[in-house]
Tab-separated table of C-alpha atoms and ligand atoms in Angstrom:
chain	number	residue	atom	x	y	z
A	1	MET	CA	-55.977	-140.096	35.997
A	2	THR	CA	-55.752	-140.433	32.188
A	3	THR	CA	-59.389	-140.936	31.177
A	4	LEU	CA	-62.598	-139.390	32.492
A	5	ARG	CA	-65.956	-140.896	31.481
A	6	ILE	CA	-68.953	-138.546	31.778
A	7	ALA	CA	-72.415	-140.104	32.085
A	8	THR	CA	-75.035	-137.925	30.417
A	9	ARG	CA	-78.662	-137.908	29.370
A	10	LYS	CA	-79.215	-137.987	25.628
A	11	SER	CA	-81.301	-134.843	25.130
A	12	PRO	CA	-79.623	-132.206	22.948
A	13	LEU	CA	-79.336	-129.875	25.975
A	14	ALA	CA	-77.801	-132.554	28.215
A	15	LEU	CA	-75.328	-133.494	25.478
A	16	TRP	CA	-74.387	-129.833	24.948
A	17	GLN	CA	-73.761	-129.376	28.680
A	18	SER	CA	-71.692	-132.560	28.918
A	19	GLU	CA	-69.653	-131.635	25.822
A	20	HIS	CA	-69.065	-128.215	27.363
A	21	VAL	CA	-67.731	-129.783	30.570
A	22	ALA	CA	-65.614	-132.219	28.531
A	23	ASP	CA	-64.129	-129.378	26.437
A	24	ARG	CA	-63.264	-127.329	29.497
A	25	LEU	CA	-61.639	-130.278	31.262
A	26	ARG	CA	-59.626	-131.166	28.130
A	27	ALA	CA	-58.451	-127.555	27.794
A	28	ALA	CA	-57.327	-127.440	31.426
A	29	ASN	CA	-55.695	-130.900	31.355
A	30	PRO	CA	-53.637	-131.625	28.238
A	31	GLY	CA	-53.245	-135.362	27.887
A	32	LEU	CA	-56.533	-136.174	29.606
A	33	THR	CA	-58.990	-138.193	27.506
A	34	VAL	CA	-62.621	-137.270	28.212
A	35	THR	CA	-65.451	-139.384	26.801
A	36	LEU	CA	-69.245	-139.225	27.071
A	37	VAL	CA	-71.421	-142.161	28.149
A	38	PRO	CA	-74.930	-141.208	26.890
A	39	MET	CA	-77.799	-142.888	28.766
A	40	SER	CA	-81.579	-142.785	28.807
A	41	THR	CA	-83.335	-142.010	32.100
A	42	ARG	CA	-86.886	-142.682	33.232
A	43	GLY	CA	-87.521	-138.934	33.333
A	44	ASP	CA	-86.769	-138.793	29.584
A	45	GLU	CA	-88.762	-141.867	28.636
A	46	VAL	CA	-92.062	-141.295	30.419
A	47	LEU	CA	-93.468	-138.172	28.759
A	48	ASP	CA	-97.200	-138.740	29.139
A	49	ARG	CA	-97.325	-138.131	32.902
A	50	SER	CA	-96.108	-135.214	35.000
A	51	LEU	CA	-92.714	-135.473	36.676
A	52	ALA	CA	-94.430	-135.207	40.049
A	53	ALA	CA	-96.644	-138.203	39.220
A	54	ILE	CA	-93.762	-140.483	38.213
A	55	GLY	CA	-91.618	-139.697	41.242
A	56	GLY	CA	-89.986	-136.311	40.899
A	57	LYS	CA	-86.740	-134.947	39.665
A	58	GLY	CA	-84.422	-137.633	40.989
A	59	LEU	CA	-85.576	-139.652	37.983
A	60	PHE	CA	-83.162	-137.770	35.766
A	61	LEU	CA	-80.230	-138.765	38.003
A	62	LYS	CA	-80.788	-142.325	39.119
A	63	GLU	CA	-79.609	-144.181	36.010
A	64	LEU	CA	-76.521	-141.965	35.836
A	65	GLU	CA	-75.726	-142.626	39.519
A	66	LEU	CA	-76.114	-146.373	38.988
A	67	ALA	CA	-73.642	-146.170	36.082
A	68	MET	CA	-71.124	-144.499	38.418
A	69	LEU	CA	-71.676	-147.169	41.086
A	70	ARG	CA	-71.181	-149.928	38.486
A	71	GLY	CA	-67.904	-148.281	37.433
A	72	GLU	CA	-69.141	-147.507	33.906
A	73	ALA	CA	-68.716	-143.732	34.353
A	74	ASP	CA	-66.668	-141.474	36.627
A	75	CYS	CA	-68.987	-138.503	36.846
A	76	ALA	CA	-72.267	-137.141	35.540
A	77	VAL	CA	-73.257	-133.688	34.307
A	78	HIS	CA	-76.625	-132.210	35.306
A	79	SER	CA	-78.605	-128.999	35.189
A	80	LEU	CA	-78.381	-128.149	38.890
A	81	LYS	CA	-82.071	-127.248	38.960
A	82	ASP	CA	-82.882	-130.906	38.202
A	83	VAL	CA	-80.725	-132.172	41.111
A	84	PRO	CA	-82.797	-133.052	44.222
A	85	MET	CA	-82.205	-130.886	47.321
A	86	GLU	CA	-80.905	-133.962	49.171
A	87	LEU	CA	-78.204	-135.659	47.159
A	88	GLU	CA	-78.151	-139.471	47.175
A	89	PRO	CA	-75.802	-140.660	50.011
A	90	GLY	CA	-72.322	-141.463	48.688
A	91	PHE	CA	-72.393	-138.766	46.010
A	92	ALA	CA	-70.956	-135.238	45.856
A	93	LEU	CA	-71.084	-132.170	43.596
A	94	PRO	CA	-67.395	-131.293	43.157
A	95	ALA	CA	-68.173	-128.530	40.642
A	96	ILE	CA	-70.914	-125.999	40.073
A	97	LEU	CA	-70.038	-124.092	36.908
A	98	ALA	CA	-70.500	-120.346	36.490
A	99	ARG	CA	-74.164	-119.598	35.990
A	100	ALA	CA	-75.430	-118.727	32.515
A	101	ASP	CA	-78.622	-116.707	31.974
A	102	TYR	CA	-80.792	-117.383	35.064
A	103	ALA	CA	-84.047	-116.064	33.616
A	104	ASP	CA	-87.092	-117.763	32.142
A	105	ALA	CA	-87.977	-116.945	28.549
A	106	PHE	CA	-91.356	-116.056	27.069
A	107	VAL	CA	-91.460	-117.727	23.645
A	108	SER	CA	-94.186	-117.081	21.109
A	109	ASN	CA	-94.573	-116.753	17.360
A	110	HIS	CA	-97.218	-114.018	17.650
A	111	PHE	CA	-96.888	-112.123	20.941
A	112	ALA	CA	-94.054	-110.057	22.434
A	113	ASP	CA	-94.652	-110.695	26.122
A	114	ILE	CA	-97.137	-111.984	28.702
A	115	ALA	CA	-99.040	-108.680	28.767
A	116	ALA	CA	-99.586	-108.839	24.993
A	117	LEU	CA	-101.391	-112.203	25.121
A	118	PRO	CA	-105.110	-112.014	24.288
A	119	GLN	CA	-107.752	-113.034	26.849
A	120	GLY	CA	-107.782	-116.787	27.401
A	121	ALA	CA	-104.606	-117.436	25.398
A	122	ARG	CA	-103.128	-120.950	25.576
A	123	VAL	CA	-99.758	-121.094	27.341
A	124	GLY	CA	-97.757	-124.309	27.568
A	125	THR	CA	-95.707	-125.252	30.632
A	126	SER	CA	-95.773	-128.258	32.944
A	127	SER	CA	-93.766	-126.434	35.599
A	128	LEU	CA	-95.945	-125.651	38.643
A	129	ARG	CA	-93.616	-122.755	39.409
A	130	ARG	CA	-94.207	-121.191	35.990
A	131	GLN	CA	-97.953	-121.950	36.158
A	132	ALA	CA	-98.313	-120.206	39.543
A	133	GLN	CA	-96.503	-117.076	38.346
A	134	LEU	CA	-98.483	-116.985	35.093
A	135	ARG	CA	-101.790	-117.340	36.997
A	136	ALA	CA	-100.759	-114.573	39.406
A	137	LEU	CA	-100.198	-112.190	36.490
A	138	ARG	CA	-102.966	-113.356	34.183
A	139	PRO	CA	-105.771	-115.427	35.775
A	140	ASP	CA	-107.523	-115.588	32.377
A	141	LEU	CA	-104.837	-117.654	30.635
A	142	GLN	CA	-105.433	-121.270	29.712
A	143	LEU	CA	-102.446	-123.242	31.038
A	144	LEU	CA	-101.660	-126.448	29.176
A	145	ASP	CA	-99.182	-129.227	29.896
A	146	LEU	CA	-95.968	-129.247	27.899
A	147	ARG	CA	-93.232	-131.800	28.476
A	148	GLY	CA	-90.324	-133.158	26.467
A	149	ASN	CA	-86.923	-131.709	25.710
A	150	VAL	CA	-86.378	-128.111	24.604
A	151	ASN	CA	-86.438	-128.978	20.871
A	152	THR	CA	-89.697	-130.945	21.255
A	153	ARG	CA	-91.328	-128.081	23.149
A	154	LEU	CA	-90.416	-125.550	20.437
A	155	ALA	CA	-91.784	-127.904	17.778
A	156	LYS	CA	-95.115	-128.145	19.645
A	157	LEU	CA	-95.305	-124.333	19.809
A	158	ASP	CA	-94.599	-124.080	16.063
A	159	ASN	CA	-97.240	-126.710	15.419
A	160	GLY	CA	-99.844	-124.293	16.806
A	161	ASP	CA	-100.621	-126.233	19.983
A	162	TYR	CA	-99.960	-123.097	22.097
A	163	ASP	CA	-99.987	-119.297	21.750
A	164	ALA	CA	-96.849	-119.122	23.894
A	165	ILE	CA	-94.601	-121.290	26.046
A	166	VAL	CA	-92.158	-120.578	28.878
A	167	LEU	CA	-88.672	-122.122	28.868
A	168	ALA	CA	-85.335	-121.392	30.517
A	169	CYS	CA	-83.221	-118.822	28.633
A	170	ALA	CA	-80.091	-120.853	29.455
A	171	GLY	CA	-81.301	-123.944	27.604
A	172	LEU	CA	-82.396	-121.924	24.560
A	173	GLU	CA	-79.110	-120.017	24.432
A	174	ARG	CA	-76.986	-123.155	24.765
A	175	LEU	CA	-78.809	-124.753	21.840
A	176	GLY	CA	-78.508	-121.638	19.653
A	177	PHE	CA	-82.187	-120.653	19.949
A	178	ASP	CA	-81.501	-117.162	21.364
A	179	ASP	CA	-83.656	-115.683	18.605
A	180	ARG	CA	-86.745	-117.516	19.963
A	181	ILE	CA	-86.689	-115.477	23.206
A	182	ARG	CA	-89.383	-112.796	22.843
A	183	SER	CA	-88.930	-111.475	26.380
A	184	ARG	CA	-86.891	-112.370	29.444
A	185	LEU	CA	-88.942	-112.939	32.579
A	186	GLN	CA	-86.745	-111.293	35.167
A	187	ALA	CA	-86.309	-110.917	38.920
A	188	PRO	CA	-87.681	-109.556	41.125
A	189	GLN	CA	-91.068	-109.710	39.348
A	190	TRP	CA	-90.569	-113.232	37.976
A	191	LEU	CA	-88.293	-115.739	39.704
A	192	PRO	CA	-86.555	-118.814	38.247
A	193	ALA	CA	-86.212	-122.305	39.656
A	194	PRO	CA	-83.593	-122.615	42.392
A	195	ALA	CA	-80.186	-122.930	40.647
A	196	GLN	CA	-81.614	-122.415	37.155
A	197	GLY	CA	-78.871	-121.741	34.604
A	198	ALA	CA	-76.142	-123.548	36.568
A	199	VAL	CA	-74.549	-126.819	35.452
A	200	ALA	CA	-73.175	-129.207	38.106
A	201	ILE	CA	-70.885	-132.217	38.021
A	202	GLU	CA	-71.722	-135.166	40.283
A	203	CYS	CA	-69.365	-137.984	41.237
A	204	ARG	CA	-68.889	-140.636	43.916
A	205	ASP	CA	-67.969	-139.086	47.244
A	206	ASP	CA	-65.061	-141.525	47.684
A	207	ASP	CA	-63.560	-140.878	44.228
A	208	VAL	CA	-60.993	-138.271	45.291
A	209	ALA	CA	-59.196	-138.146	41.924
A	210	THR	CA	-62.406	-137.318	40.037
A	211	ARG	CA	-63.470	-134.830	42.684
A	212	GLU	CA	-60.168	-132.952	42.438
A	213	LEU	CA	-60.197	-132.952	38.650
A	214	CYS	CA	-63.778	-131.669	38.400
A	215	ALA	CA	-63.264	-129.070	41.147
A	216	GLN	CA	-61.154	-127.108	38.621
A	217	LEU	CA	-64.425	-125.961	37.042
A	218	ASP	CA	-66.124	-124.861	40.260
A	219	ASP	CA	-67.302	-121.246	40.398
A	220	SER	CA	-67.440	-120.189	44.041
A	221	GLY	CA	-69.859	-117.296	43.483
A	222	THR	CA	-72.369	-119.479	41.681
A	223	ARG	CA	-72.006	-122.141	44.389
A	224	VAL	CA	-72.809	-119.589	47.110
A	225	CYS	CA	-75.941	-118.415	45.259
A	226	ALA	CA	-77.065	-121.962	44.486
A	227	GLU	CA	-76.588	-122.982	48.137
A	228	ALA	CA	-78.801	-120.134	49.327
A	229	GLU	CA	-81.512	-120.947	46.760
A	230	ARG	CA	-81.366	-124.684	47.440
A	231	ALA	CA	-81.309	-124.222	51.238
A	232	MET	CA	-84.489	-122.147	50.958
A	233	ASN	CA	-86.126	-124.785	48.790
A	234	ARG	CA	-85.008	-127.596	51.136
A	235	ALA	CA	-86.460	-125.775	54.148
A	236	LEU	CA	-89.799	-125.573	52.301
A	237	HIS	CA	-89.655	-129.307	51.515
A	238	GLY	CA	-89.186	-128.269	47.925
A	239	SER	CA	-89.920	-130.795	45.246
A	240	CYS	CA	-91.694	-130.782	41.892
A	241	HIS	CA	-94.975	-130.859	43.827
A	242	VAL	CA	-94.640	-127.331	45.222
A	243	PRO	CA	-94.161	-124.198	43.123
A	244	VAL	CA	-91.006	-122.712	44.661
A	245	ALA	CA	-88.849	-120.081	42.953
A	246	ALA	CA	-85.660	-118.453	44.179
A	247	TYR	CA	-82.933	-116.167	42.914
A	248	ALA	CA	-79.762	-115.135	44.769
A	249	GLN	CA	-77.171	-112.540	43.807
A	250	LEU	CA	-73.732	-112.084	45.322
A	251	ASP	CA	-72.273	-108.587	45.474
A	252	GLY	CA	-68.868	-108.644	47.143
A	253	GLU	CA	-69.584	-110.188	50.523
A	254	HIS	CA	-73.275	-109.301	50.421
A	255	LEU	CA	-75.706	-112.000	49.403
A	256	TYR	CA	-79.252	-111.150	48.380
A	257	LEU	CA	-81.998	-113.777	48.102
A	258	ALA	CA	-85.548	-113.460	46.783
A	259	GLY	CA	-88.011	-116.337	47.121
A	260	LEU	CA	-91.551	-117.156	46.133
A	261	VAL	CA	-94.023	-119.931	46.915
A	262	GLY	CA	-97.292	-120.132	45.060
A	263	SER	CA	-100.330	-122.102	44.163
A	264	ALA	CA	-100.532	-123.322	40.579
A	265	ALA	CA	-104.265	-123.872	41.071
A	266	ASP	CA	-105.302	-120.300	41.832
A	267	GLY	CA	-102.229	-118.100	41.311
A	268	ARG	CA	-101.860	-116.910	44.881
A	269	VAL	CA	-98.185	-116.255	45.654
A	270	VAL	CA	-96.209	-115.176	48.699
A	271	ARG	CA	-92.850	-113.462	48.299
A	272	ALA	CA	-89.957	-112.611	50.583
A	273	HIS	CA	-86.416	-111.307	50.248
A	274	ALA	CA	-83.508	-110.653	52.577
A	275	GLN	CA	-79.831	-109.839	52.618
A	276	GLY	CA	-77.091	-111.760	54.326
A	277	ARG	CA	-73.445	-112.654	54.158
A	278	GLY	CA	-71.848	-114.543	51.296
A	279	ASP	CA	-70.089	-116.869	53.744
A	280	ALA	CA	-73.419	-118.072	55.190
A	281	PRO	CA	-75.703	-118.855	52.247
A	282	GLU	CA	-77.650	-121.563	54.095
A	283	CYS	CA	-78.566	-119.123	56.906
A	284	LEU	CA	-80.015	-116.722	54.347
A	285	GLY	CA	-81.897	-119.537	52.634
A	286	LEU	CA	-83.441	-120.624	55.946
A	287	GLU	CA	-84.295	-117.024	56.838
A	288	VAL	CA	-86.167	-116.379	53.586
A	289	ALA	CA	-87.927	-119.753	53.897
A	290	GLN	CA	-89.035	-118.750	57.418
A	291	MET	CA	-90.349	-115.414	56.119
A	292	LEU	CA	-92.324	-117.230	53.423
A	293	LEU	CA	-93.791	-119.630	56.000
A	294	GLU	CA	-94.782	-116.676	58.209
A	295	GLN	CA	-96.726	-115.300	55.252
A	296	GLY	CA	-98.652	-118.531	54.823
A	297	ALA	CA	-96.501	-120.538	52.387
A	298	GLY	CA	-97.237	-123.617	54.512
A	299	GLU	CA	-100.778	-123.689	53.182
A	300	PHE	CA	-99.574	-124.166	49.597
A	301	ILE	CA	-97.081	-126.813	50.670
A	302	ALA	CA	-99.676	-128.731	52.682
A	303	ALA	CA	-102.165	-128.542	49.794
A	304	SER	CA	-99.768	-130.081	47.292
B	1	PBG	N1	-86.516	-129.003	33.465
B	1	PBG	C1	-85.684	-129.213	32.306
B	1	PBG	C2	-84.549	-128.268	32.267
B	1	PBG	N2	-83.523	-128.399	33.119
B	1	PBG	C3	-82.644	-127.371	32.892
B	1	PBG	C4	-83.154	-126.593	31.863
B	1	PBG	C5	-82.538	-125.377	31.328
B	1	PBG	C6	-81.081	-125.163	31.628
B	1	PBG	C7	-80.767	-124.668	33.011
B	1	PBG	O1	-81.635	-124.222	33.771
B	1	PBG	O2	-79.573	-124.721	33.360
B	1	PBG	C8	-84.361	-127.166	31.451
B	1	PBG	C9	-85.256	-126.725	30.362
B	1	PBG	C10	-86.204	-125.632	30.742
B	1	PBG	O3	-86.611	-125.502	31.909
B	1	PBG	O4	-86.600	-124.860	29.849
């Protein structure tokens, strides 16, 4: 293999992540030419409706997968949290890169953290998961929709449309906006999206050469954690319609998983956590999902 073509979305964050993968593959494979194939996806173009309303997260992947099927690209780079729990048949994730900052960020030009917000403050986020956790902490807040790429969201905050917004730390840090993070919303009190902070490479299942090349960047510890978080989400029929959060940590052979399911409408949340073995992440994911269901998570899922 002499050339690798990476299909990517065109947002600044997607381009940063794809350039990062390209740089790492070039460094590990002298003589390999790596190019980017930037593409627009439906998830990027339709900004006036929620992701759930236009068909969910797969919308960020479909155009990139079609480019791979047409032979216009060899692989695609994604934020793993945007990758549906069930991958499209015929595709694989040969690499999950080491996780960056997993946490959500509280971003505001006037307030230091959620507790410092005045009564009825306007907080922007279109994520049901973030809305449910905000409502659970502060039922008084006014939650407003906020879509678009990271740069657009920061511009809307600066424009005065919101008192605060919630974004992923990883995206802010990759784009050099570390200084916008007023506080990190951390586990176990606040949980991220399953696989938040991890970048994944997708390619055709039958493309062995690309799979082997990309597998050089796989981080086994991050893969174990992501599998536990995604197995939990899958067992809860996770999609953009249900606020599901999960965070796993691997310590030697011990795997720890915390999960949460909530209601964005009224801020009720159920939580569960358990420990298991690092060689059986899916078992732990199913176990925590079962614990959440026993506490009534099914009601939130059915209501969505
Ligand atoms: N939903 C968009 C998205 N997908 C991945 C990230 C951040 C990077 C990551 O989690 O790896 C973001 C932005 C955000 O949620 O603030």
